[in-house]
Short mmCIF file of C-alpha atoms in Angstrom, two decimals:
data_model
loop_
_atom_site.label_atom_id
_atom_site.label_comp_id
_atom_site.label_asym_id
_atom_site.label_seq_id
_atom_site.Cartn_x
_atom_site.Cartn_y
_atom_site.Cartn_z
CA UNK A 228 0.00 0.00 0.00
CA UNK A 229 1.38 3.41 -1.00
CA UNK A 230 1.81 6.21 1.48
CA UNK A 231 -0.90 8.18 -0.34
CA UNK A 232 -3.42 5.38 0.10
CA UNK A 233 -2.41 5.03 3.74
CA UNK A 234 -3.06 8.71 4.36
CA UNK A 235 -6.51 8.44 2.70
CA UNK A 236 -7.43 5.48 4.90
CA UNK A 237 -6.27 7.33 8.00
CA UNK A 238 -8.35 10.38 7.00
CA UNK A 239 -11.45 8.25 6.48
CA UNK A 240 -10.91 6.54 9.81
CA UNK A 241 -10.48 9.91 11.52
CA UNK A 242 -13.69 11.19 9.88
CA UNK A 243 -15.56 8.11 11.06
CA UNK A 244 -14.31 8.60 14.59
CA UNK A 245 -15.35 12.25 14.57
CA UNK A 246 -18.88 11.39 13.40
CA UNK A 247 -19.33 8.31 15.57
CA UNK A 248 -21.29 8.48 18.78
CA UNK A 249 -19.55 9.81 21.88
CA UNK A 250 -20.51 8.12 25.17
CA UNK A 251 -22.57 10.15 27.63
CA UNK A 252 -20.51 11.30 30.61
CA UNK A 253 -21.67 12.36 34.07
CA UNK A 254 -20.58 15.96 33.39
CA UNK A 255 -22.53 16.06 30.11
CA UNK A 256 -25.67 14.64 31.76
CA UNK A 257 -25.41 17.15 34.62
CA UNK A 258 -24.92 20.05 32.17
CA UNK A 259 -28.01 19.01 30.22
CA UNK A 260 -30.21 18.58 33.30
CA UNK A 261 -29.22 21.54 35.52
CA UNK A 262 -28.01 25.11 35.25
CA UNK A 263 -29.02 28.09 33.16
CA UNK A 264 -31.19 27.50 30.08
CA UNK A 265 -28.53 28.73 27.62
CA UNK A 266 -25.89 26.44 29.12
CA UNK A 267 -28.28 23.47 29.14
CA UNK A 268 -29.21 24.07 25.49
CA UNK A 269 -25.56 24.27 24.48
CA UNK A 270 -24.83 21.00 26.30
CA UNK A 271 -27.90 19.36 24.75
CA UNK A 272 -26.91 20.41 21.21
CA UNK A 273 -23.36 19.16 21.73
CA UNK A 274 -24.55 15.79 23.04
CA UNK A 275 -27.27 15.42 20.38
CA UNK A 276 -24.76 16.00 17.56
CA UNK A 277 -23.17 12.56 18.16
CA UNK A 278 -25.58 10.72 20.48
CA UNK A 279 -25.16 7.24 21.90
CA UNK A 280 -27.96 5.10 23.34
CA UNK A 281 -27.62 6.64 26.81
CA UNK A 282 -27.88 10.17 25.37
CA UNK A 283 -31.00 9.28 23.42
CA UNK A 284 -32.53 7.74 26.56
CA UNK A 285 -31.78 10.85 28.63
CA UNK A 286 -33.18 13.26 26.01
CA UNK A 287 -36.40 11.24 25.80
CA UNK A 288 -36.69 11.13 29.60
CA UNK A 289 -36.17 14.91 29.84
CA UNK A 290 -38.89 15.44 27.25
CA UNK A 291 -41.18 13.19 29.35
CA UNK A 292 -40.34 15.09 32.61
CA UNK A 293 -38.93 11.88 34.06
CA UNK A 294 -35.50 13.16 35.23
CA UNK A 295 -34.30 14.08 38.72
CA UNK A 296 -30.95 15.44 39.92
CA UNK A 297 -29.19 14.92 43.27
CA UNK A 298 -25.57 15.43 44.37
CA UNK A 299 -24.37 15.97 40.83
CA UNK A 300 -25.94 12.74 39.58
CA UNK A 301 -28.79 12.46 37.08
CA UNK A 302 -31.50 9.81 37.50
CA UNK A 303 -34.25 8.66 35.13
CA UNK A 304 -37.41 7.72 37.03
CA UNK A 305 -40.20 5.49 35.82
CA UNK A 306 -41.21 1.89 36.47
CA UNK A 307 -37.71 1.63 37.88
CA UNK A 308 -35.10 4.27 38.61
CA UNK A 309 -31.80 4.10 36.73
CA UNK A 310 -28.61 6.10 36.54
CA UNK A 311 -28.82 8.24 33.39
CA UNK A 312 -25.17 7.61 32.46
CA UNK A 313 -24.60 3.93 33.25
CA UNK A 314 -28.18 2.64 32.94
CA UNK A 315 -27.73 0.71 36.21
CA UNK A 316 -30.67 0.48 38.58
CA UNK A 317 -30.40 3.03 41.39
CA UNK A 318 -32.36 4.65 44.20
CA UNK A 319 -33.14 8.35 44.19
CA UNK A 320 -32.01 10.32 47.26
CA UNK A 321 -34.73 12.09 49.24
CA UNK A 322 -33.27 15.50 48.41
CA UNK A 323 -33.39 14.89 44.63
CA UNK A 324 -34.94 17.72 42.60
CA UNK A 325 -37.13 17.43 39.51
CA UNK A 326 -35.67 18.79 36.27
CA UNK A 327 -37.90 21.65 35.10
CA UNK A 328 -38.00 22.52 31.38
CA UNK A 329 -39.35 25.84 30.15
CA UNK A 330 -40.97 26.21 26.71
CA UNK A 331 -37.68 27.10 25.05
CA UNK A 332 -35.98 24.02 26.48
CA UNK A 333 -38.90 21.83 25.44
CA UNK A 334 -38.58 23.08 21.88
CA UNK A 335 -34.87 22.20 21.90
CA UNK A 336 -35.64 18.76 23.32
CA UNK A 337 -38.20 18.09 20.59
CA UNK A 338 -35.71 19.17 17.92
CA UNK A 339 -32.98 17.02 19.48
CA UNK A 340 -35.28 13.99 19.57
CA UNK A 341 -36.22 14.57 15.95
CA UNK A 342 -32.53 14.80 15.05
CA UNK A 343 -31.86 11.49 16.78
CA UNK A 344 -34.79 9.86 14.96
CA UNK A 345 -33.38 10.88 11.58
CA UNK A 346 -31.37 7.65 11.58
CA UNK A 347 -34.23 5.41 12.73
CA UNK A 348 -34.79 2.15 10.87
CA UNK A 349 -38.50 2.98 10.46
CA UNK A 350 -39.28 5.15 7.42
CA UNK A 351 -42.34 6.81 9.00
CA UNK A 352 -40.28 7.78 12.06
CA UNK A 353 -37.63 9.36 9.84
CA UNK A 354 -40.28 11.20 7.81
CA UNK A 355 -41.88 12.57 10.99
CA UNK A 356 -38.46 13.69 12.26
CA UNK A 357 -37.75 15.57 9.03
CA UNK A 358 -41.16 17.24 9.30
CA UNK A 359 -40.39 18.33 12.88
CA UNK A 360 -37.03 19.82 11.86
CA UNK A 361 -38.21 21.53 8.67
CA UNK A 362 -38.20 24.98 10.28
CA UNK A 363 -34.73 24.58 11.81
CA UNK A 364 -31.92 26.95 10.84
CA UNK A 365 -29.47 26.10 13.65
CA UNK A 366 -26.15 24.92 12.20
CA UNK A 367 -25.60 22.70 15.24
CA UNK A 368 -28.08 20.27 13.63
CA UNK A 369 -25.89 19.94 10.55
CA UNK A 370 -23.79 16.91 11.70
CA UNK A 371 -26.96 14.90 12.39
CA UNK A 372 -28.50 15.92 9.07
CA UNK A 373 -25.30 15.04 7.19
CA UNK A 374 -25.15 11.68 8.93
CA UNK A 375 -28.80 10.95 8.09
CA UNK A 376 -28.34 12.14 4.49
CA UNK A 377 -25.38 9.80 3.98
CA UNK A 378 -27.33 6.83 5.35
CA UNK A 379 -30.73 7.56 3.75
CA UNK A 380 -31.80 5.18 0.97
CA UNK A 381 -35.33 6.45 0.30
CA UNK A 382 -35.24 8.91 -2.62
CA UNK A 383 -38.12 11.08 -1.37
CA UNK A 384 -36.71 11.39 2.16
CA UNK A 385 -33.25 12.04 0.71
CA UNK A 386 -34.65 15.03 -1.22
CA UNK A 387 -36.35 16.32 1.93
CA UNK A 388 -33.11 15.98 3.90
CA UNK A 389 -31.24 17.87 1.17
CA UNK A 390 -33.75 20.71 1.44
CA UNK A 391 -33.46 20.60 5.25
CA UNK A 392 -29.68 20.88 4.92
CA UNK A 393 -30.06 23.84 2.54
CA UNK A 394 -32.40 25.60 4.98
CA UNK A 395 -29.73 25.26 7.68
CA UNK A 396 -26.89 26.41 5.42
CA UNK A 397 -28.75 29.50 4.14
CA UNK A 398 -27.63 31.31 7.32
CA UNK A 399 -24.06 29.98 7.19
CA UNK A 400 -21.19 32.49 7.70
CA UNK A 401 -19.64 31.28 4.42
CA UNK A 402 -20.90 33.07 1.31
CA UNK A 403 -20.40 30.05 -0.97
CA UNK A 404 -22.59 27.91 1.29
CA UNK A 405 -25.36 30.54 1.35
CA UNK A 406 -25.29 30.83 -2.46
CA UNK A 407 -25.48 27.06 -2.92
CA UNK A 408 -28.30 26.83 -0.37
CA UNK A 409 -30.30 29.59 -2.11
CA UNK A 410 -29.96 27.84 -5.47
CA UNK A 411 -31.15 24.56 -3.96
CA UNK A 412 -34.04 26.14 -2.06
CA UNK A 413 -35.30 27.66 -5.33
CA UNK A 414 -36.52 24.13 -6.16
CA UNK A 415 -38.43 23.75 -2.88
CA UNK A 416 -42.21 23.64 -2.49
CA UNK A 417 -42.17 23.83 1.29
CA UNK A 418 -43.50 26.83 3.27
CA UNK A 419 -40.61 26.41 5.72
CA UNK A 420 -38.19 27.22 2.90
CA UNK A 421 -40.02 30.48 2.25
CA UNK A 422 -39.79 31.38 5.94
CA UNK A 423 -36.03 30.87 6.22
CA UNK A 424 -35.43 32.66 2.91
CA UNK A 425 -37.40 35.70 4.11
CA UNK A 426 -35.50 35.75 7.40
CA UNK A 427 -32.16 35.53 5.61
CA UNK A 428 -33.19 38.16 3.05
CA UNK A 429 -33.69 40.68 5.86
CA UNK A 430 -30.31 39.84 7.41
CA UNK A 431 -28.25 39.37 4.21
CA UNK A 432 -25.67 42.04 3.36
CA UNK A 433 -23.96 40.51 0.33
CA UNK A 434 -25.56 41.78 -2.93
CA UNK A 435 -24.89 38.56 -4.87
CA UNK A 436 -26.51 36.41 -2.20
CA UNK A 437 -29.42 38.89 -1.98
CA UNK A 438 -30.13 38.40 -5.69
CA UNK A 439 -29.95 34.61 -5.34
CA UNK A 440 -32.35 34.68 -2.35
CA UNK A 441 -34.80 36.96 -4.20
CA UNK A 442 -34.83 34.61 -7.20
CA UNK A 443 -35.29 31.62 -4.89
CA UNK A 444 -38.22 33.32 -3.14
CA UNK A 445 -39.86 34.00 -6.50
CA UNK A 446 -39.58 30.32 -7.47
CA UNK A 447 -40.84 29.10 -4.08
CA UNK A 448 -43.82 31.50 -4.18
CA UNK A 449 -44.80 30.24 -7.63
CA UNK A 450 -44.64 26.63 -6.44
CA UNK A 451 -46.63 27.40 -3.25
CA UNK A 452 -49.29 29.26 -5.26
CA UNK A 453 -50.36 26.00 -6.90
CA UNK A 454 -50.82 24.38 -3.51
CA UNK A 455 -52.90 27.36 -2.36
CA UNK A 456 -55.08 27.20 -5.48
CA UNK A 457 -55.66 23.46 -5.16
CA UNK A 458 -56.31 23.89 -1.44
CA UNK A 459 -58.94 26.56 -2.11
CA UNK A 460 -60.57 24.30 -4.72
CA UNK A 461 -60.66 21.35 -2.32
CA UNK A 462 -62.05 23.57 0.46
CA UNK A 463 -64.76 24.74 -1.94
CA UNK A 464 -65.69 21.17 -2.89
CA UNK A 465 -65.68 20.22 0.79
CA UNK A 466 -67.98 23.14 1.68
CA UNK A 467 -70.13 22.28 -1.33
CA UNK A 468 -70.52 18.67 -0.16
CA UNK A 469 -71.64 19.88 3.28
CA UNK A 470 -74.12 22.33 1.71
CA UNK A 471 -75.35 19.49 -0.51
CA UNK A 472 -76.00 17.24 2.49
CA UNK A 473 -77.78 20.08 4.29
CA UNK A 474 -79.86 21.06 1.24
CA UNK A 475 -80.85 17.56 0.05
CA UNK A 476 -83.40 17.12 2.82
CA UNK A 477 -84.73 20.62 2.19
CA UNK A 478 -85.00 19.83 -1.52
CA UNK A 479 -87.73 17.34 -0.55
CA UNK A 480 -89.54 19.20 2.22
CA UNK A 481 -89.43 22.57 0.44
CA UNK A 482 -88.66 21.71 -3.18
CA UNK A 483 -91.12 18.84 -3.62
CA UNK A 484 -93.68 19.56 -0.89
CA UNK A 485 -93.57 23.37 -0.78
CA UNK A 486 -93.13 23.46 3.01
CA UNK A 487 -90.94 26.36 4.21
CA UNK A 488 -89.39 24.39 7.05
CA UNK A 489 -87.51 26.78 9.35
CA UNK A 490 -86.89 23.83 11.72
CA UNK A 491 -84.73 22.03 9.14
CA UNK A 492 -81.56 23.14 10.94
CA UNK A 493 -82.87 21.72 14.22
CA UNK A 494 -83.53 18.36 12.52
CA UNK A 495 -79.84 18.43 11.55
CA UNK A 496 -79.03 19.22 15.17
CA UNK A 497 -81.00 16.15 16.29
CA UNK A 498 -78.89 13.99 13.97
CA UNK A 499 -75.69 15.47 15.42
CA UNK A 500 -76.82 14.86 19.00
CA UNK A 501 -77.88 11.31 18.08
CA UNK A 502 -74.27 10.80 16.91
CA UNK A 503 -73.07 12.16 20.26
CA UNK A 504 -75.32 9.72 22.16
CA UNK A 505 -74.10 6.74 20.11
CA UNK A 506 -70.51 7.84 20.80
CA UNK A 507 -71.28 7.83 24.54
CA UNK A 508 -72.80 4.33 24.34
CA UNK A 509 -69.71 2.98 22.58
CA UNK A 510 -67.37 4.71 25.05
CA UNK A 511 -69.19 3.14 28.01
CA UNK A 512 -70.21 -0.30 26.76
CA UNK A 513 -68.13 -1.05 23.64
CA UNK A 514 -64.77 0.74 24.09
CA UNK A 515 -62.92 -1.86 22.01
CA UNK A 516 -65.15 -1.07 19.01
CA UNK A 517 -65.11 2.71 19.47
CA UNK A 518 -63.59 3.34 16.05
CA UNK A 519 -66.80 2.04 14.48
CA UNK A 520 -69.27 4.11 16.46
CA UNK A 521 -69.77 6.45 13.49
CA UNK A 522 -70.96 3.57 11.30
CA UNK A 523 -73.62 2.77 13.90
CA UNK A 524 -74.47 6.45 14.33
CA UNK A 525 -75.46 6.94 10.66
CA UNK A 526 -78.75 4.92 10.78
CA UNK A 527 -79.48 6.16 14.31
CA UNK A 528 -79.15 9.81 13.22
CA UNK A 529 -81.36 9.16 10.19
CA UNK A 530 -84.09 7.45 12.22
CA UNK A 531 -84.05 10.01 15.05
CA UNK A 532 -84.56 12.95 12.68
CA UNK A 533 -86.99 11.03 10.44
CA UNK A 534 -89.23 10.11 13.39
CA UNK A 535 -89.19 13.70 14.64
CA UNK A 536 -90.06 14.90 11.12
CA UNK A 537 -92.93 12.42 10.83
CA UNK A 538 -94.24 13.54 14.23
CA UNK A 539 -94.11 17.21 13.21
CA UNK A 540 -95.85 16.53 9.89
CA UNK A 541 -98.70 14.50 11.42
CA UNK A 542 -99.25 16.80 14.41
CA UNK A 543 -98.75 20.30 12.92
CA UNK A 544 -97.79 20.68 9.29
CA UNK A 545 -100.55 18.63 7.63
CA UNK A 546 -103.05 21.26 8.77
CA UNK A 547 -101.03 24.06 7.16
CA UNK A 548 -100.43 22.86 3.57
CA UNK A 549 -101.13 25.63 1.07
CA UNK A 550 -100.53 28.34 3.69
CA UNK A 551 -96.80 29.17 3.42
CA UNK A 552 -96.77 32.08 5.89
CA UNK A 553 -98.41 30.05 8.64
CA UNK A 554 -96.05 27.12 7.87
CA UNK A 555 -93.03 29.42 8.18
CA UNK A 556 -94.16 30.80 11.53
CA UNK A 557 -95.09 27.37 12.89
CA UNK A 558 -91.78 25.74 11.94
CA UNK A 559 -89.86 28.72 13.33
CA UNK A 560 -91.65 28.24 16.65
CA UNK A 561 -90.91 24.50 16.50
CA UNK A 562 -87.21 25.28 15.95
CA UNK A 563 -87.14 27.33 19.15
CA UNK A 564 -88.84 24.54 21.08
CA UNK A 565 -86.37 21.93 19.79
CA UNK A 566 -83.40 24.13 20.66
CA UNK A 567 -84.66 24.60 24.22
CA UNK A 568 -85.41 20.87 24.54
CA UNK A 569 -81.79 20.06 23.61
CA UNK A 570 -80.49 22.67 26.07
CA UNK A 571 -82.53 21.05 28.84
CA UNK A 572 -81.31 17.53 27.97
CA UNK A 573 -77.65 18.14 27.11
CA UNK A 574 -76.90 21.63 28.44
CA UNK A 575 -76.31 24.94 26.67
CA UNK A 576 -72.60 24.27 26.02
CA UNK A 577 -71.26 22.49 22.96
CA UNK A 578 -70.59 18.77 23.35
CA UNK A 579 -67.54 16.96 22.03
CA UNK A 580 -67.80 14.41 19.23
CA UNK A 581 -64.50 12.69 18.45
CA UNK A 582 -63.31 11.56 15.07
CA UNK A 583 -62.61 7.82 14.75
CA UNK A 584 -58.93 7.02 14.21
CA UNK A 585 -59.54 6.20 10.53
CA UNK A 586 -60.77 9.77 9.99
CA UNK A 587 -57.67 11.37 11.54
CA UNK A 588 -54.72 12.65 9.52
CA UNK A 589 -54.90 13.26 5.81
CA UNK A 590 -53.44 12.75 2.35
CA UNK A 591 -50.26 14.79 1.78
CA UNK A 592 -50.55 15.93 -1.84
CA UNK A 593 -47.98 18.75 -1.76
CA UNK A 594 -45.76 20.18 0.96
CA UNK A 595 -48.34 22.91 1.60
CA UNK A 596 -51.45 20.88 0.76
CA UNK A 597 -52.92 18.13 2.92
CA UNK A 598 -56.42 16.77 2.32
CA UNK A 599 -57.92 15.86 5.74
CA UNK A 600 -59.47 12.40 5.86
CA UNK A 601 -62.63 13.66 7.60
CA UNK A 602 -63.31 16.07 4.72
CA UNK A 603 -62.51 13.46 2.05
CA UNK A 604 -64.83 10.91 3.69
CA UNK A 605 -67.64 13.47 4.04
CA UNK A 606 -67.36 14.24 0.30
CA UNK A 607 -67.72 10.50 -0.40
CA UNK A 608 -70.61 10.28 2.09
CA UNK A 609 -72.43 13.16 0.36
CA UNK A 610 -72.04 11.40 -3.00
CA UNK A 611 -73.42 8.17 -1.50
CA UNK A 612 -76.42 9.96 0.05
CA UNK A 613 -77.10 11.76 -3.24
CA UNK A 614 -76.95 8.48 -5.19
CA UNK A 615 -79.27 6.78 -2.70
CA UNK A 616 -81.77 9.62 -2.79
CA UNK A 617 -81.71 9.78 -6.61
CA UNK A 618 -82.35 6.01 -6.77
CA UNK A 619 -85.19 6.28 -4.24
CA UNK A 620 -86.91 9.13 -6.07
CA UNK A 621 -86.52 7.77 -9.61
CA UNK A 622 -86.56 3.97 -9.26
CA UNK A 623 -88.81 3.03 -6.34
CA UNK A 624 -92.56 2.91 -5.79
CA UNK A 625 -92.34 5.51 -3.01
CA UNK A 626 -90.39 7.81 -5.33
CA UNK A 627 -93.02 7.36 -8.06
CA UNK A 628 -95.78 8.33 -5.62
CA UNK A 629 -93.79 11.34 -4.35
CA UNK A 630 -93.23 12.57 -7.91
CA UNK A 631 -96.87 11.97 -8.79
CA UNK A 632 -98.18 13.87 -5.75
CA UNK A 633 -95.71 16.69 -6.42
CA UNK A 634 -96.66 17.10 -10.07
CA UNK A 635 -100.44 16.75 -9.70
CA UNK A 636 -101.91 16.02 -6.30
CA UNK A 637 -105.63 15.74 -7.33
CA UNK A 638 -104.92 13.28 -10.15
CA UNK A 639 -102.61 11.21 -7.92
CA UNK A 640 -105.36 11.04 -5.32
CA UNK A 641 -107.88 9.99 -7.99
CA UNK A 642 -105.50 7.17 -9.00
CA UNK A 643 -105.70 5.76 -5.46
CA UNK A 644 -102.53 7.25 -3.97
CA UNK A 645 -102.87 8.02 -0.27
CA UNK A 646 -101.51 11.56 -0.53
CA UNK A 647 -101.57 12.17 3.25
CA UNK A 648 -99.39 9.12 3.88
CA UNK A 649 -97.04 10.08 1.04
CA UNK A 650 -96.70 13.55 2.58
CA UNK A 651 -95.64 11.98 5.87
CA UNK A 652 -93.17 9.63 4.20
CA UNK A 653 -91.67 12.41 2.10
CA UNK A 654 -91.30 14.78 5.04
CA UNK A 655 -89.77 12.01 7.18
CA UNK A 656 -87.34 11.22 4.35
CA UNK A 657 -86.26 14.86 4.06
CA UNK A 658 -85.91 15.09 7.83
CA UNK A 659 -83.86 11.88 7.96
CA UNK A 660 -81.46 13.23 5.35
CA UNK A 661 -81.12 16.35 7.51
CA UNK A 662 -80.13 13.99 10.34
CA UNK A 663 -77.45 12.47 8.10
CA UNK A 664 -76.15 15.99 7.45
CA UNK A 665 -75.97 16.57 11.20
CA UNK A 666 -74.06 13.31 11.65
CA UNK A 667 -71.52 14.44 9.05
CA UNK A 668 -71.26 17.96 10.50
CA UNK A 669 -70.44 16.51 13.92
CA UNK A 670 -67.10 15.35 12.46
CA UNK A 671 -65.98 18.78 11.23
CA UNK A 672 -67.40 21.28 13.71
CA UNK A 673 -68.91 21.88 17.12
CA UNK A 674 -72.16 20.21 18.16
CA UNK A 675 -74.45 22.53 20.09
CA UNK A 676 -78.05 23.78 20.27
CA UNK A 677 -77.33 26.44 17.62
CA UNK A 678 -75.76 24.03 15.11
CA UNK A 679 -78.52 24.36 12.51
CA UNK A 680 -78.74 28.15 12.57
CA UNK A 681 -75.48 28.53 10.66
CA UNK A 682 -76.70 26.46 7.70
CA UNK A 683 -80.44 27.06 7.26
CA UNK A 684 -80.06 30.23 5.15
CA UNK A 685 -77.39 28.63 2.94
CA UNK A 686 -79.59 25.56 2.50
CA UNK A 687 -82.54 27.65 1.25
CA UNK A 688 -80.20 29.55 -1.09
CA UNK A 689 -78.96 26.27 -2.57
CA UNK A 690 -82.48 24.91 -3.16
CA UNK A 691 -83.82 28.15 -4.66
CA UNK A 692 -80.74 28.70 -6.84
CA UNK A 693 -80.75 25.11 -8.08
CA UNK A 694 -84.42 25.13 -8.97
CA UNK A 695 -87.24 24.12 -6.65
CA UNK A 696 -87.71 20.33 -6.70
CA UNK A 697 -84.64 19.63 -8.86
CA UNK A 698 -81.95 17.35 -7.44
CA UNK A 699 -79.50 18.10 -10.26
CA UNK A 700 -79.91 21.81 -9.63
CA UNK A 701 -79.27 21.27 -5.92
CA UNK A 702 -75.96 19.55 -6.71
CA UNK A 703 -74.81 22.28 -9.12
CA UNK A 704 -75.85 25.05 -6.74
CA UNK A 705 -74.21 23.49 -3.66
CA UNK A 706 -70.87 22.85 -5.37
CA UNK A 707 -70.95 26.18 -7.19
CA UNK A 708 -71.66 28.18 -4.03
CA UNK A 709 -69.01 26.25 -2.08
CA UNK A 710 -66.24 26.74 -4.64
CA UNK A 711 -67.09 30.40 -5.39
CA UNK A 712 -67.28 31.18 -1.68
CA UNK A 713 -63.85 29.68 -0.92
CA UNK A 714 -62.19 31.25 -3.97
CA UNK A 715 -63.55 34.68 -3.03
CA UNK A 716 -62.48 34.26 0.61
CA UNK A 717 -58.85 34.16 -0.49
CA UNK A 718 -59.18 37.61 -2.09
CA UNK A 719 -61.82 39.44 -0.07
CA UNK A 720 -62.13 37.71 3.31
CA UNK A 721 -64.96 35.54 4.66
CA UNK A 722 -67.52 38.28 5.40
CA UNK A 723 -67.20 40.14 2.10
CA UNK A 724 -67.21 36.83 0.21
CA UNK A 725 -70.60 35.97 1.77
CA UNK A 726 -71.98 39.35 0.75
CA UNK A 727 -70.71 39.00 -2.82
CA UNK A 728 -72.21 35.50 -3.13
CA UNK A 729 -75.56 36.73 -1.82
CA UNK A 730 -75.58 39.62 -4.30
CA UNK A 731 -74.75 37.24 -7.15
CA UNK A 732 -77.63 34.94 -6.14
CA UNK A 733 -80.08 37.87 -5.99
CA UNK A 734 -79.01 39.04 -9.45
CA UNK A 735 -79.29 35.51 -10.85
CA UNK A 736 -82.78 34.94 -9.40
CA UNK A 737 -83.88 38.30 -10.81
CA UNK A 738 -82.86 37.14 -14.28
CA UNK A 739 -83.97 33.50 -13.88
CA UNK A 740 -86.60 33.12 -11.12
CA UNK A 741 -87.01 29.37 -11.74
CA UNK A 742 -83.37 28.69 -10.80
CA UNK A 743 -80.75 26.74 -12.71
CA UNK A 744 -83.21 23.97 -13.61
CA UNK A 745 -86.91 24.74 -13.98
CA UNK A 746 -89.56 22.43 -12.51
CA UNK A 747 -91.46 20.33 -15.04
CA UNK A 748 -95.05 19.16 -14.76
CA UNK A 749 -98.52 20.59 -14.40
CA UNK A 750 -97.76 22.06 -11.00
CA UNK A 751 -95.08 24.18 -12.66
CA UNK A 752 -97.52 25.33 -15.34
CA UNK A 753 -100.07 26.22 -12.71
#
């Protein structure tokens, strides 16, 4: 072996030794656990740069508030007490003090833990660690990131680590490193990259680096804009699906039957509280199957609201058909009664309805765009309810009778259709669908006595805009209002967007009173 090759081998060996883990010493453990915050952070960063198993254990214990100090020794307490340095079982002296971590120290501990997890064997753990560190700009993290980058085999995680390294180097004292980091960050689609670039732009004094950072910011903003646009579109579709669920029941009770039901929101509220009750039953009696409570809550919410709707129709509304003003006043009074009834039973405060585990998290489409599972599932649920309702109205005997009574009540009655019974069935169906809407809303918002008040006006707007009695029009109107509302919110704000949408609806109805789709049949001609 030549002397040149020998020197190369020695250099590689020296590099390996520098980057290998240093054992935790008693002085290091004491410096991390006691003293001033700045000194503790410095000791933590030094230890976390080349951690061994004992260091990782101590950092985790400090994050869990499971560390005590006595006579210069550090102990980890739990099921059994051990010496933080040696790992040997030990007993804690009576005068031992708990290690107290302020918010700043906790942030450093979380970052240190994430840095340690960068070299985990589990891909999801490494991905979560990178996500935790994505806002870091402290160069003390660089050795861990370099070590993880050299060992990483997953292409996607390797790219994320490269961007993480660039975000750290953008504030480096060396100009060449800052230039290289700016060029690399120009390819990023992560909001954290924009943040560190803006911070460095304010602090940068070198003109050449300033230009590179400005160009990088322009590229990052263009990439993030697509995520914002797609996010606004998804939010609009999500809002549209909720409006569709809310308005489908009203499309029957108001669109097909002509009943101005101001208690429709309270029927939704009943469905939401039925979901809350089913959740409580599962928590108490079937905790092992809790993740499936929502599946059981769907038919319960439908039946609870449908039975209440049938009761209202048979006891009050059947005497008021053909008198819209009296119907409006009666249903408004019923809404107040139902709200007070719920307050008496469940209290005036909102109640908590938890998402099942399979509705938590989301689909990460872009770095700045995640589609929450609860919203995605509600969109699918709205499509399923719409398909079921369309099948019921167009392909079943009940649907035939409902359409017949809607189009020409006297002739339907002459043909032997029990119109009073059909009215009850139709109103119960519309009320049940309102209950399904309440069940869905319980997964995305608060459940309280005033739940329905926030949606009743929007529901009427959807039905009127779509065309009274037209399911297709209801779908177009719900999705159109949802998307337009969310797109306008990004430019004008939520309040002004609502006003603009309302003005657009008024103008549209002035030009086309029958809505998007006009009703067909003799009742429309009359």
